[in-house]
Amino acid sequence: MYGTAADPGPPEGGPPDPVTAATVDRLRGEVTGLRQAMRSRAVIEQAKGVLMARRGCSADEAFAELAQLSQDTNTKLVDVAADLLGVVAPPAGDRAAAAPGAPAAADPPAPPDLEGSRAARPSAHDRTTGGAEPHAAEPADAPDAFAARYHVAAAAAAAAADADELARLLCRECAAVLGADAVAVAALEPDGGLRLVGTSGVAMARVSEWHRIPPQTSIPLVDAVRTERPVRIRDQADFAARYPHLAAGRLMPGAGLCALPLSGPDGAALGSVAVSFPGTDAVLDDADAMAYLHSLAGLCARALARIGAGAAPGEAGPGGAMWFRAFVDTLLDPMLILVPLRADDGPRAVADFRVEYANSATVDLAGRTAEDLTGGRMSELYPGMVESGVFARLLEVQATGVAYEGLAEQFVELVSGALHSSTMTLRAVRFLDRLLVSWRIHDEDERHAAQLSQARSLGRIGTWHYAVGTGELACSPEVFEIIGLPESAALPTLGQAAELVNAADLDAITTAWDKLLTEHRRQTVEFRIARPDGGVRSVRASAEAAPGPDAESALMVSGVLQDVTAGRRTQDALAAARSALVEERGRTEVQHDAVLTLQQALVRSPESVPADIRFEAHYIPAESAARVGGDWYDVAGLPDGRTLVAIGDVSGHGLPAVAGMMQLRHALRGMAYTGAEPAQILAWLNRMLCHQRADYIATAVCGHLVDGVFTWAQAGHLPPLRVRDGVPDVLTPPSGMVLGAVEEARYASTAVRVAPGDVVLLYTDGLIEHRGDDLGRGLSRLVRTVRDGPADDVRACVAHVMKTLGTPNPQDDTCLIGFQVPSGPG
């Protein structure tokens, strides 16, 4: 962390060399990584030994296998090693002591014959430490989760530097497996009292109140030491019943609690540890969970014996007292309590500072919290301070006692390869034997102000305040912009502002204003204003009144004014579009009904079919009303004895398509009465459409049946299907292109024999064509459908095809006709 030219500091100060800063950051990261690795090294080494014994491999091969497992399962290496070991430290005796039925402190004592002699029960040392060996074996039925977490906890506890770090590690492990929310570690003093030496998750104010616990005080921590048994508190009601004098001032935050005694290798009492839970019924009644708590208590006892209880937090000097830490926690700004670290060259030569405590508001530029900073050296945490001169100022404050408060400076810090910067004001002051360092980041306030300004600008919202007693009106710049006045203009009075309002809206505003002043209820009203530039704006005003001392009259009215012109115009346009849509929908429905009526009239069953021909037709309009098209067919007996059979499809939809369908159908029937061949009829139709310059094209099949011969021609239409003896056959179409495309187009006729009993089917593309499909697959589907259905009767055949394929097509009409020359009477 270093400052910039805003407050340059000593001549030799300045931003650190980037290479040096990067090197320091890399070395700091390596040191942090080594500390973490030391915590898990024991677990990994044990797992390597297990693999070497089982696989008969070398240490390098065992480590490689662990690393591969970690990579394959995306799991931390230490967790893989712990899972492999599958062993928790406490022996079987711990499980017995932790069973739900085992007696606990403050529980009713069991009868002597059930309780047994002390020699028959595990000693306090056995219950809490599991003996002198740090990794005793767990019974075979121990849960794997507890087994894995125990080894991680053991490695972490072995690397704890002090009791506070030990409490944090234990709380982390209990939270991970049991859902704990706080841990407190207390050391036993010669007079039998307890002293809190490490806490995690406990409010500093509570720690200050309970840092020294007299021996005659009955609380779970003391009772656990005195009875050499765990003390289990199930909920707040249980605590209040057993400790009524502490109901309003308990140490631990959770609803339930478990306190366990701590013993050294020789069985001597060391103190106790308490773990609290938001809810404990499941934990306290679970033998495995209680055994795991005993195991952690054993780890805590060994770590406490190793690191020593030391001085109570805050007793090394008055500046670190617990009451002062509790006070620091109430501050809104981050604050560090620094302990001077003196060099070897003189009793008063301070070389560095250690972060003894960081309050709960502490978050530095890199996002590190109080837990991350506590215990670290300032020169290691913020190496940029040394080169920028800020660190020298801290040393000067420590030496002279003169407080330092810098100006707003740009501070920069490199952490884990990432550069973090912010504008802040740093303050340092000596307090007794400590140094207090605090800072205030200005970026947050500036960012909030910028965001608020941007929100007002984007939302076209201005704020205003009106003092009822003085009549003074204050407005933000956005209000001036909305009403069309320059910011340099004089503030308008309430009367002048009312003159801008459209006369038709004044009554609504007056009513809302009266309610605001008399009823003191928030009011919102929308009205129009006439700007000085001639423009008209729609605005929405919302306001609320602050009542005076008598609670009847209003003292101040505050509100916002928002320009809603764009939204109002959009709503008006939507309303107009909605009305137009309703009208258009009505016209479309009328048109659709007319189209269906005309179409049904044109394609109704023919009345002049010769008696010796069986005929069947089906027509289904498009599913979408807007897509009703121009499919048509015609069957009629001609004067010369032939039977006209025709089908077609006009491009387009709606009334234009129906009009084209009517024109083609009537023209084709008229031309058929001339006795012309089908190819000639199609040629005449094509010339007619081209000459008329019609705005549509059409496809058609035109044919006539006489004496068992069907002569037909086609204009870009799908070929008919002949069914003989149940076998469908697609007829080979003669040449011919769509009608209305090219005036010189030529058409040819072809003839096919229709024996008695044969069925001939003609259809439009709506029957076989669907979205995402092509005509080839659709035609094959039609052939299969006909082959699988009845083929000896045209009515049954057409009905089967329509049932299978004739569902309404969303995009087009569907038309199918069929005729048959009977094989016998009837």
mmCIF file of C-alpha atoms in Angstrom, residues 350-682:
data_model
loop_
_atom_site.group_PDB
_atom_site.id
_atom_site.type_symbol
_atom_site.label_atom_id
_atom_site.label_comp_id
_atom_site.label_asym_id
_atom_site.label_seq_id
_atom_site.Cartn_x
_atom_site.Cartn_y
_atom_site.Cartn_z
ATOM 1 C CA VAL A 350 10.828 -0.273 16.591
ATOM 2 C CA ALA A 351 11.439 -2.218 13.361
ATOM 3 C CA ASP A 352 7.948 -3.410 12.493
ATOM 4 C CA PHE A 353 4.373 -3.798 13.712
ATOM 5 C CA ARG A 354 2.228 -6.906 14.178
ATOM 6 C CA VAL A 355 -1.528 -6.755 13.683
ATOM 7 C CA GLU A 356 -2.805 -7.768 17.104
ATOM 8 C CA TYR A 357 -6.446 -7.087 16.352
ATOM 9 C CA ALA A 358 -8.612 -5.870 13.461
ATOM 10 C CA ASN A 359 -12.167 -4.746 14.090
ATOM 11 C CA SER A 360 -15.172 -6.266 12.373
ATOM 12 C CA ALA A 361 -15.379 -3.420 9.807
ATOM 13 C CA THR A 362 -11.907 -4.158 8.476
ATOM 14 C CA VAL A 363 -11.637 -4.900 4.758
ATOM 15 C CA ASP A 364 -8.510 -3.700 2.954
ATOM 16 C CA LEU A 365 -7.980 -2.880 -0.723
ATOM 17 C CA ALA A 366 -7.429 -6.518 -1.643
ATOM 18 C CA GLY A 367 -10.607 -7.628 0.110
ATOM 19 C CA ARG A 368 -8.774 -9.201 3.059
ATOM 20 C CA THR A 369 -10.797 -9.284 6.262
ATOM 21 C CA ALA A 370 -9.842 -9.082 9.941
ATOM 22 C CA GLU A 371 -9.178 -12.813 10.127
ATOM 23 C CA ASP A 372 -6.770 -12.605 7.161
ATOM 24 C CA LEU A 373 -4.796 -9.718 8.658
ATOM 25 C CA THR A 374 -4.614 -10.685 12.342
ATOM 26 C CA GLY A 375 -1.157 -11.906 13.319
ATOM 27 C CA GLY A 376 0.583 -10.607 10.204
ATOM 28 C CA ARG A 377 3.452 -8.111 10.055
ATOM 29 C CA MET A 378 2.706 -4.769 8.464
ATOM 30 C CA SER A 379 5.851 -4.884 6.323
ATOM 31 C CA GLU A 380 4.725 -8.236 4.920
ATOM 32 C CA LEU A 381 1.057 -7.377 4.560
ATOM 33 C CA TYR A 382 1.706 -3.975 2.954
ATOM 34 C CA PRO A 383 5.252 -3.920 1.523
ATOM 35 C CA GLY A 384 4.403 -0.861 -0.572
ATOM 36 C CA MET A 385 4.201 1.196 2.596
ATOM 37 C CA VAL A 386 7.929 0.764 3.204
ATOM 38 C CA GLU A 387 9.041 2.280 -0.100
ATOM 39 C CA SER A 388 6.320 4.959 -0.277
ATOM 40 C CA GLY A 389 7.183 6.476 3.103
ATOM 41 C CA VAL A 390 3.874 5.631 4.806
ATOM 42 C CA PHE A 391 5.572 3.018 6.980
ATOM 43 C CA ALA A 392 8.142 5.601 8.119
ATOM 44 C CA ARG A 393 5.302 7.820 9.275
ATOM 45 C CA LEU A 394 3.904 4.971 11.376
ATOM 46 C CA LEU A 395 7.313 4.585 13.009
ATOM 47 C CA GLU A 396 7.392 8.329 13.598
ATOM 48 C CA VAL A 397 3.970 8.276 15.284
ATOM 49 C CA GLN A 398 5.129 5.420 17.506
ATOM 50 C CA ALA A 399 8.303 7.281 18.463
ATOM 51 C CA THR A 400 6.904 10.817 18.944
ATOM 52 C CA GLY A 401 3.278 10.221 19.879
ATOM 53 C CA VAL A 402 2.186 12.860 17.353
ATOM 54 C CA ALA A 403 -0.863 11.663 15.457
ATOM 55 C CA TYR A 404 -0.770 11.479 11.679
ATOM 56 C CA GLU A 405 -3.736 12.148 9.417
ATOM 57 C CA GLY A 406 -3.022 12.226 5.715
ATOM 58 C CA LEU A 407 -4.896 13.835 2.914
ATOM 59 C CA ALA A 408 -6.974 11.906 0.392
ATOM 60 C CA GLU A 409 -4.343 9.749 -1.309
ATOM 61 C CA GLN A 410 -4.386 7.115 -4.007
ATOM 62 C CA PHE A 411 -3.321 3.860 -2.363
ATOM 63 C CA VAL A 412 -2.221 0.887 -4.425
ATOM 64 C CA GLU A 413 -1.477 -2.670 -3.319
ATOM 65 C CA LEU A 414 -0.371 -5.769 -5.237
ATOM 66 C CA VAL A 415 -1.826 -8.997 -3.808
ATOM 67 C CA SER A 416 -1.711 -12.390 -5.531
ATOM 68 C CA GLY A 417 -0.638 -10.742 -8.760
ATOM 69 C CA ALA A 418 -3.666 -8.429 -8.872
ATOM 70 C CA LEU A 419 -3.344 -4.663 -8.534
ATOM 71 C CA HIS A 420 -5.883 -2.962 -6.236
ATOM 72 C CA SER A 421 -6.226 0.788 -5.854
ATOM 73 C CA SER A 422 -8.504 3.209 -4.082
ATOM 74 C CA THR A 423 -8.619 6.759 -2.775
ATOM 75 C CA MET A 424 -8.565 6.869 1.014
ATOM 76 C CA THR A 425 -7.532 8.905 4.044
ATOM 77 C CA LEU A 426 -5.147 7.171 6.490
ATOM 78 C CA ARG A 427 -4.904 8.070 10.175
ATOM 79 C CA ALA A 428 -2.468 6.748 12.790
ATOM 80 C CA VAL A 429 -2.329 7.530 16.518
ATOM 81 C CA ARG A 430 -0.429 6.070 19.446
ATOM 82 C CA PHE A 431 -2.626 4.690 22.198
ATOM 83 C CA LEU A 432 -0.807 3.607 25.356
ATOM 84 C CA ASP A 433 1.586 0.860 24.210
ATOM 85 C CA ARG A 434 -0.174 0.232 20.888
ATOM 86 C CA LEU A 435 -0.542 1.981 17.558
ATOM 87 C CA LEU A 436 -4.004 2.487 16.093
ATOM 88 C CA VAL A 437 -4.322 2.737 12.311
ATOM 89 C CA SER A 438 -7.624 3.501 10.605
ATOM 90 C CA TRP A 439 -8.645 4.523 7.107
ATOM 91 C CA ARG A 440 -11.687 5.757 5.256
ATOM 92 C CA ILE A 441 -12.288 4.895 1.629
ATOM 93 C CA HIS A 442 -13.762 7.764 -0.341
ATOM 94 C CA ASP A 443 -14.532 5.762 -3.452
ATOM 95 C CA GLU A 444 -17.642 4.251 -1.866
ATOM 96 C CA ASP A 445 -19.277 7.599 -1.126
ATOM 97 C CA GLU A 446 -18.256 8.989 -4.490
ATOM 98 C CA ARG A 447 -19.513 5.886 -6.276
ATOM 99 C CA HIS A 448 -22.851 6.044 -4.477
ATOM 100 C CA ALA A 449 -23.215 9.722 -5.348
ATOM 101 C CA ALA A 450 -22.368 8.996 -8.990
ATOM 102 C CA GLN A 451 -24.826 6.098 -9.103
ATOM 103 C CA LEU A 452 -27.564 8.265 -7.598
ATOM 104 C CA SER A 453 -26.852 11.036 -10.098
ATOM 105 C CA GLN A 454 -26.862 8.555 -12.973
ATOM 106 C CA ALA A 455 -30.143 7.050 -11.770
ATOM 107 C CA ARG A 456 -31.732 10.511 -11.611
ATOM 108 C CA SER A 457 -30.440 11.335 -15.073
ATOM 109 C CA LEU A 458 -31.497 8.065 -16.690
ATOM 110 C CA GLY A 459 -34.877 8.069 -14.967
ATOM 111 C CA ARG A 460 -35.345 11.821 -15.565
ATOM 112 C CA ILE A 461 -36.117 12.276 -11.890
ATOM 113 C CA GLY A 462 -35.546 15.437 -9.865
ATOM 114 C CA THR A 463 -35.958 16.073 -6.140
ATOM 115 C CA TRP A 464 -37.537 19.087 -4.449
ATOM 116 C CA HIS A 465 -38.216 20.342 -0.921
ATOM 117 C CA TYR A 466 -40.738 22.940 0.202
ATOM 118 C CA ALA A 467 -40.608 24.632 3.596
ATOM 119 C CA VAL A 468 -44.240 25.277 4.538
ATOM 120 C CA GLY A 469 -43.466 27.997 7.068
ATOM 121 C CA THR A 470 -41.136 30.112 4.892
ATOM 122 C CA GLY A 471 -42.445 29.167 1.452
ATOM 123 C CA GLU A 472 -38.921 28.388 0.292
ATOM 124 C CA LEU A 473 -38.697 25.879 -2.588
ATOM 125 C CA ALA A 474 -35.430 24.022 -3.255
ATOM 126 C CA CYS A 475 -34.943 21.887 -6.378
ATOM 127 C CA SER A 476 -32.249 19.633 -7.790
ATOM 128 C CA PRO A 477 -30.749 20.419 -11.234
ATOM 129 C CA GLU A 478 -32.911 17.706 -12.812
ATOM 130 C CA VAL A 479 -36.090 19.641 -11.888
ATOM 131 C CA PHE A 480 -34.832 22.679 -13.801
ATOM 132 C CA GLU A 481 -34.129 20.474 -16.799
ATOM 133 C CA ILE A 482 -37.611 18.905 -16.708
ATOM 134 C CA ILE A 483 -39.508 22.213 -16.510
ATOM 135 C CA GLY A 484 -37.206 23.799 -19.115
ATOM 136 C CA LEU A 485 -35.391 26.401 -17.008
ATOM 137 C CA PRO A 486 -31.589 26.922 -16.981
ATOM 138 C CA GLU A 487 -29.814 26.012 -13.732
ATOM 139 C CA SER A 488 -28.720 29.636 -13.385
ATOM 140 C CA ALA A 489 -32.350 30.794 -13.253
ATOM 141 C CA ALA A 490 -33.823 31.940 -9.963
ATOM 142 C CA LEU A 491 -35.709 29.361 -7.956
ATOM 143 C CA PRO A 492 -39.416 29.566 -8.768
ATOM 144 C CA THR A 493 -41.947 30.092 -6.036
ATOM 145 C CA LEU A 494 -44.767 27.607 -5.521
ATOM 146 C CA GLY A 495 -47.155 29.966 -7.332
ATOM 147 C CA GLN A 496 -44.778 30.374 -10.287
ATOM 148 C CA ALA A 497 -44.411 26.611 -10.534
ATOM 149 C CA ALA A 498 -48.209 26.228 -10.547
ATOM 150 C CA GLU A 499 -48.433 28.591 -13.549
ATOM 151 C CA LEU A 500 -46.635 25.980 -15.653
ATOM 152 C CA VAL A 501 -49.331 23.363 -15.015
ATOM 153 C CA ASN A 502 -51.995 22.697 -17.648
ATOM 154 C CA ALA A 503 -55.246 24.259 -16.518
ATOM 155 C CA ALA A 504 -57.133 20.977 -16.925
ATOM 156 C CA ASP A 505 -54.859 19.322 -14.322
ATOM 157 C CA LEU A 506 -54.918 22.026 -11.644
ATOM 158 C CA ASP A 507 -57.908 20.600 -9.761
ATOM 159 C CA ALA A 508 -56.200 17.209 -9.311
ATOM 160 C CA ILE A 509 -53.009 18.865 -8.065
ATOM 161 C CA THR A 510 -54.915 21.121 -5.640
ATOM 162 C CA THR A 511 -56.798 18.143 -4.183
ATOM 163 C CA ALA A 512 -53.599 16.135 -3.725
ATOM 164 C CA TRP A 513 -51.819 19.117 -2.111
ATOM 165 C CA ASP A 514 -54.616 19.684 0.401
ATOM 166 C CA LYS A 515 -54.604 15.996 1.406
ATOM 167 C CA LEU A 516 -50.838 16.100 1.758
ATOM 168 C CA LEU A 517 -50.905 19.024 4.185
ATOM 169 C CA THR A 518 -53.918 17.902 6.223
ATOM 170 C CA GLU A 519 -53.730 14.106 6.211
ATOM 171 C CA HIS A 520 -49.926 13.790 5.927
ATOM 172 C CA ARG A 521 -50.323 10.869 3.526
ATOM 173 C CA ARG A 522 -48.070 10.339 0.541
ATOM 174 C CA GLN A 523 -49.631 11.647 -2.664
ATOM 175 C CA THR A 524 -48.854 10.913 -6.321
ATOM 176 C CA VAL A 525 -50.383 12.819 -9.210
ATOM 177 C CA GLU A 526 -49.662 12.984 -12.948
ATOM 178 C CA PHE A 527 -50.140 16.201 -14.895
ATOM 179 C CA ARG A 528 -48.912 18.213 -17.884
ATOM 180 C CA ILE A 529 -46.705 21.283 -17.857
ATOM 181 C CA ALA A 530 -46.016 23.885 -20.519
ATOM 182 C CA ARG A 531 -42.308 24.648 -20.794
ATOM 183 C CA PRO A 532 -41.030 28.146 -21.647
ATOM 184 C CA ASP A 533 -39.724 26.785 -24.975
ATOM 185 C CA GLY A 534 -43.269 25.832 -26.001
ATOM 186 C CA GLY A 535 -42.948 22.132 -25.368
ATOM 187 C CA VAL A 536 -45.461 20.135 -23.341
ATOM 188 C CA ARG A 537 -44.300 17.502 -20.890
ATOM 189 C CA SER A 538 -46.150 14.862 -18.913
ATOM 190 C CA VAL A 539 -44.745 14.608 -15.384
ATOM 191 C CA ARG A 540 -45.474 12.578 -12.275
ATOM 192 C CA ALA A 541 -44.979 14.132 -8.828
ATOM 193 C CA SER A 542 -44.811 12.144 -5.592
ATOM 194 C CA ALA A 543 -44.491 13.858 -2.221
ATOM 195 C CA GLU A 544 -44.760 13.271 1.510
ATOM 196 C CA ALA A 545 -45.062 15.728 4.362
ATOM 197 C CA ALA A 546 -43.088 15.886 7.608
ATOM 198 C CA PRO A 547 -45.497 16.883 10.406
ATOM 199 C CA GLY A 548 -44.594 19.619 12.854
ATOM 200 C CA PRO A 549 -44.374 19.396 16.650
ATOM 201 C CA ASP A 550 -48.154 19.560 17.018
ATOM 202 C CA ALA A 551 -48.520 16.585 14.641
ATOM 203 C CA GLU A 552 -51.292 18.457 12.818
ATOM 204 C CA SER A 553 -49.591 21.019 10.577
ATOM 205 C CA ALA A 554 -46.939 20.086 8.042
ATOM 206 C CA LEU A 555 -43.436 21.416 8.557
ATOM 207 C CA MET A 556 -41.713 20.286 5.356
ATOM 208 C CA VAL A 557 -42.859 18.697 2.082
ATOM 209 C CA SER A 558 -40.346 16.618 0.129
ATOM 210 C CA GLY A 559 -40.896 14.925 -3.174
ATOM 211 C CA VAL A 560 -39.690 13.883 -6.581
ATOM 212 C CA LEU A 561 -40.667 15.035 -10.065
ATOM 213 C CA GLN A 562 -40.290 12.567 -12.941
ATOM 214 C CA ASP A 563 -40.592 13.263 -16.651
ATOM 215 C CA VAL A 564 -42.891 10.506 -17.979
ATOM 216 C CA THR A 565 -43.510 12.042 -21.398
ATOM 217 C CA ALA A 566 -41.886 9.191 -23.299
ATOM 218 C CA GLY A 567 -43.776 6.575 -21.313
ATOM 219 C CA ARG A 568 -47.080 8.420 -21.707
ATOM 220 C CA ARG A 569 -46.549 8.747 -25.462
ATOM 221 C CA THR A 570 -45.749 5.048 -25.661
ATOM 222 C CA GLN A 571 -48.913 4.204 -23.704
ATOM 223 C CA ASP A 572 -50.995 6.429 -25.984
ATOM 224 C CA ALA A 573 -49.436 4.818 -29.051
ATOM 225 C CA LEU A 574 -50.097 1.363 -27.620
ATOM 226 C CA ALA A 575 -53.701 2.273 -26.887
ATOM 227 C CA ALA A 576 -54.164 3.525 -30.451
ATOM 228 C CA ALA A 577 -52.491 0.412 -31.821
ATOM 229 C CA ARG A 578 -54.696 -1.763 -29.614
ATOM 230 C CA SER A 579 -57.835 -0.050 -30.928
ATOM 231 C CA ALA A 580 -56.627 -0.416 -34.501
ATOM 232 C CA LEU A 581 -55.858 -4.072 -33.857
ATOM 233 C CA VAL A 582 -59.353 -4.687 -32.514
ATOM 234 C CA GLU A 583 -60.855 -3.052 -35.606
ATOM 235 C CA GLU A 584 -58.557 -5.012 -37.909
ATOM 236 C CA ARG A 585 -59.409 -8.231 -36.095
ATOM 237 C CA GLY A 586 -63.093 -7.552 -36.645
ATOM 238 C CA ARG A 587 -62.538 -6.902 -40.350
ATOM 239 C CA THR A 588 -60.421 -10.051 -40.610
ATOM 240 C CA GLU A 589 -63.082 -12.177 -38.962
ATOM 241 C CA VAL A 590 -65.727 -10.844 -41.347
ATOM 242 C CA GLN A 591 -63.419 -11.453 -44.294
ATOM 243 C CA HIS A 592 -62.605 -14.946 -43.041
ATOM 244 C CA ASP A 593 -66.266 -15.814 -42.712
ATOM 245 C CA ALA A 594 -66.877 -14.529 -46.230
ATOM 246 C CA VAL A 595 -63.948 -16.532 -47.597
ATOM 247 C CA LEU A 596 -65.151 -19.749 -45.958
ATOM 248 C CA THR A 597 -68.706 -19.174 -47.177
ATOM 249 C CA LEU A 598 -67.584 -18.617 -50.781
ATOM 250 C CA GLN A 599 -65.129 -21.473 -50.650
ATOM 251 C CA GLN A 600 -67.650 -23.940 -49.239
ATOM 252 C CA ALA A 601 -70.132 -22.866 -51.885
ATOM 253 C CA LEU A 602 -67.606 -23.488 -54.639
ATOM 254 C CA VAL A 603 -66.310 -26.843 -53.448
ATOM 255 C CA ARG A 604 -69.617 -28.399 -52.372
ATOM 256 C CA SER A 605 -70.318 -31.867 -53.689
ATOM 257 C CA PRO A 606 -71.144 -31.804 -57.414
ATOM 258 C CA GLU A 607 -74.688 -32.581 -58.515
ATOM 259 C CA SER A 608 -74.097 -33.701 -62.138
ATOM 260 C CA VAL A 609 -71.800 -36.692 -61.663
ATOM 261 C CA PRO A 610 -72.792 -39.577 -63.937
ATOM 262 C CA ALA A 611 -74.424 -42.506 -62.184
ATOM 263 C CA ASP A 612 -71.770 -44.934 -63.373
ATOM 264 C CA ILE A 613 -68.997 -43.133 -61.413
ATOM 265 C CA ARG A 614 -68.526 -43.097 -57.684
ATOM 266 C CA PHE A 615 -67.097 -39.798 -56.425
ATOM 267 C CA GLU A 616 -65.905 -38.626 -52.986
ATOM 268 C CA ALA A 617 -64.377 -35.269 -51.931
ATOM 269 C CA HIS A 618 -63.060 -33.742 -48.716
ATOM 270 C CA TYR A 619 -61.970 -30.161 -48.128
ATOM 271 C CA ILE A 620 -60.449 -28.764 -44.867
ATOM 272 C CA PRO A 621 -59.572 -25.040 -44.632
ATOM 273 C CA ALA A 622 -56.257 -23.947 -43.122
ATOM 274 C CA GLU A 623 -56.070 -24.015 -39.304
ATOM 275 C CA SER A 624 -55.025 -20.354 -39.272
ATOM 276 C CA ALA A 625 -57.791 -18.014 -40.369
ATOM 277 C CA ALA A 626 -55.280 -15.748 -42.075
ATOM 278 C CA ARG A 627 -53.960 -18.663 -44.182
ATOM 279 C CA VAL A 628 -57.252 -19.813 -45.797
ATOM 280 C CA GLY A 629 -56.258 -20.236 -49.445
ATOM 281 C CA GLY A 630 -57.488 -21.047 -52.930
ATOM 282 C CA ASP A 631 -57.774 -24.846 -53.175
ATOM 283 C CA TRP A 632 -60.623 -25.973 -55.474
ATOM 284 C CA TYR A 633 -61.979 -28.924 -57.429
ATOM 285 C CA ASP A 634 -64.696 -29.593 -60.011
ATOM 286 C CA VAL A 635 -66.444 -32.721 -61.253
ATOM 287 C CA ALA A 636 -69.146 -32.439 -63.906
ATOM 288 C CA GLY A 637 -70.756 -34.473 -66.662
ATOM 289 C CA LEU A 638 -70.150 -32.895 -70.136
ATOM 290 C CA PRO A 639 -72.638 -32.881 -73.064
ATOM 291 C CA ASP A 640 -70.478 -35.239 -75.146
ATOM 292 C CA GLY A 641 -70.645 -37.955 -72.465
ATOM 293 C CA ARG A 642 -67.272 -37.311 -70.869
ATOM 294 C CA THR A 643 -66.864 -36.601 -67.169
ATOM 295 C CA LEU A 644 -64.762 -33.573 -66.229
ATOM 296 C CA VAL A 645 -62.442 -34.076 -63.231
ATOM 297 C CA ALA A 646 -60.273 -31.112 -62.148
ATOM 298 C CA ILE A 647 -58.412 -29.898 -59.067
ATOM 299 C CA GLY A 648 -56.205 -26.840 -58.459
ATOM 300 C CA ASP A 649 -54.546 -24.455 -56.083
ATOM 301 C CA VAL A 650 -54.282 -20.669 -56.417
ATOM 302 C CA SER A 651 -51.354 -18.905 -54.764
ATOM 303 C CA GLY A 652 -52.040 -16.502 -51.926
ATOM 304 C CA HIS A 653 -54.578 -16.461 -49.126
ATOM 305 C CA GLY A 654 -57.811 -14.765 -48.213
ATOM 306 C CA LEU A 655 -60.250 -13.031 -50.549
ATOM 307 C CA PRO A 656 -57.745 -12.521 -53.408
ATOM 308 C CA ALA A 657 -57.071 -16.268 -53.508
ATOM 309 C CA VAL A 658 -60.801 -17.076 -53.406
ATOM 310 C CA ALA A 659 -61.453 -14.618 -56.252
ATOM 311 C CA GLY A 660 -58.747 -16.255 -58.361
ATOM 312 C CA MET A 661 -60.118 -19.699 -57.517
ATOM 313 C CA MET A 662 -63.602 -18.671 -58.723
ATOM 314 C CA GLN A 663 -62.223 -17.253 -61.943
ATOM 315 C CA LEU A 664 -60.163 -20.327 -62.793
ATOM 316 C CA ARG A 665 -62.826 -22.848 -61.858
ATOM 317 C CA HIS A 666 -65.571 -21.217 -63.906
ATOM 318 C CA ALA A 667 -63.274 -20.556 -66.856
ATOM 319 C CA LEU A 668 -62.060 -24.180 -66.894
ATOM 320 C CA ARG A 669 -65.611 -25.575 -66.846
ATOM 321 C CA GLY A 670 -66.646 -23.270 -69.667
ATOM 322 C CA MET A 671 -63.649 -24.283 -71.767
ATOM 323 C CA ALA A 672 -64.356 -27.964 -71.080
ATOM 324 C CA TYR A 673 -67.801 -27.576 -72.709
ATOM 325 C CA THR A 674 -66.044 -26.830 -76.018
ATOM 326 C CA GLY A 675 -64.852 -30.422 -76.177
ATOM 327 C CA ALA A 676 -61.169 -29.396 -76.084
ATOM 328 C CA GLU A 677 -58.495 -31.731 -74.786
ATOM 329 C CA PRO A 678 -57.155 -31.158 -71.227
ATOM 330 C CA ALA A 679 -53.794 -29.851 -72.507
ATOM 331 C CA GLN A 680 -55.565 -27.264 -74.694
ATOM 332 C CA ILE A 681 -57.746 -26.153 -71.801
ATOM 333 C CA LEU A 682 -54.686 -25.561 -69.583
#
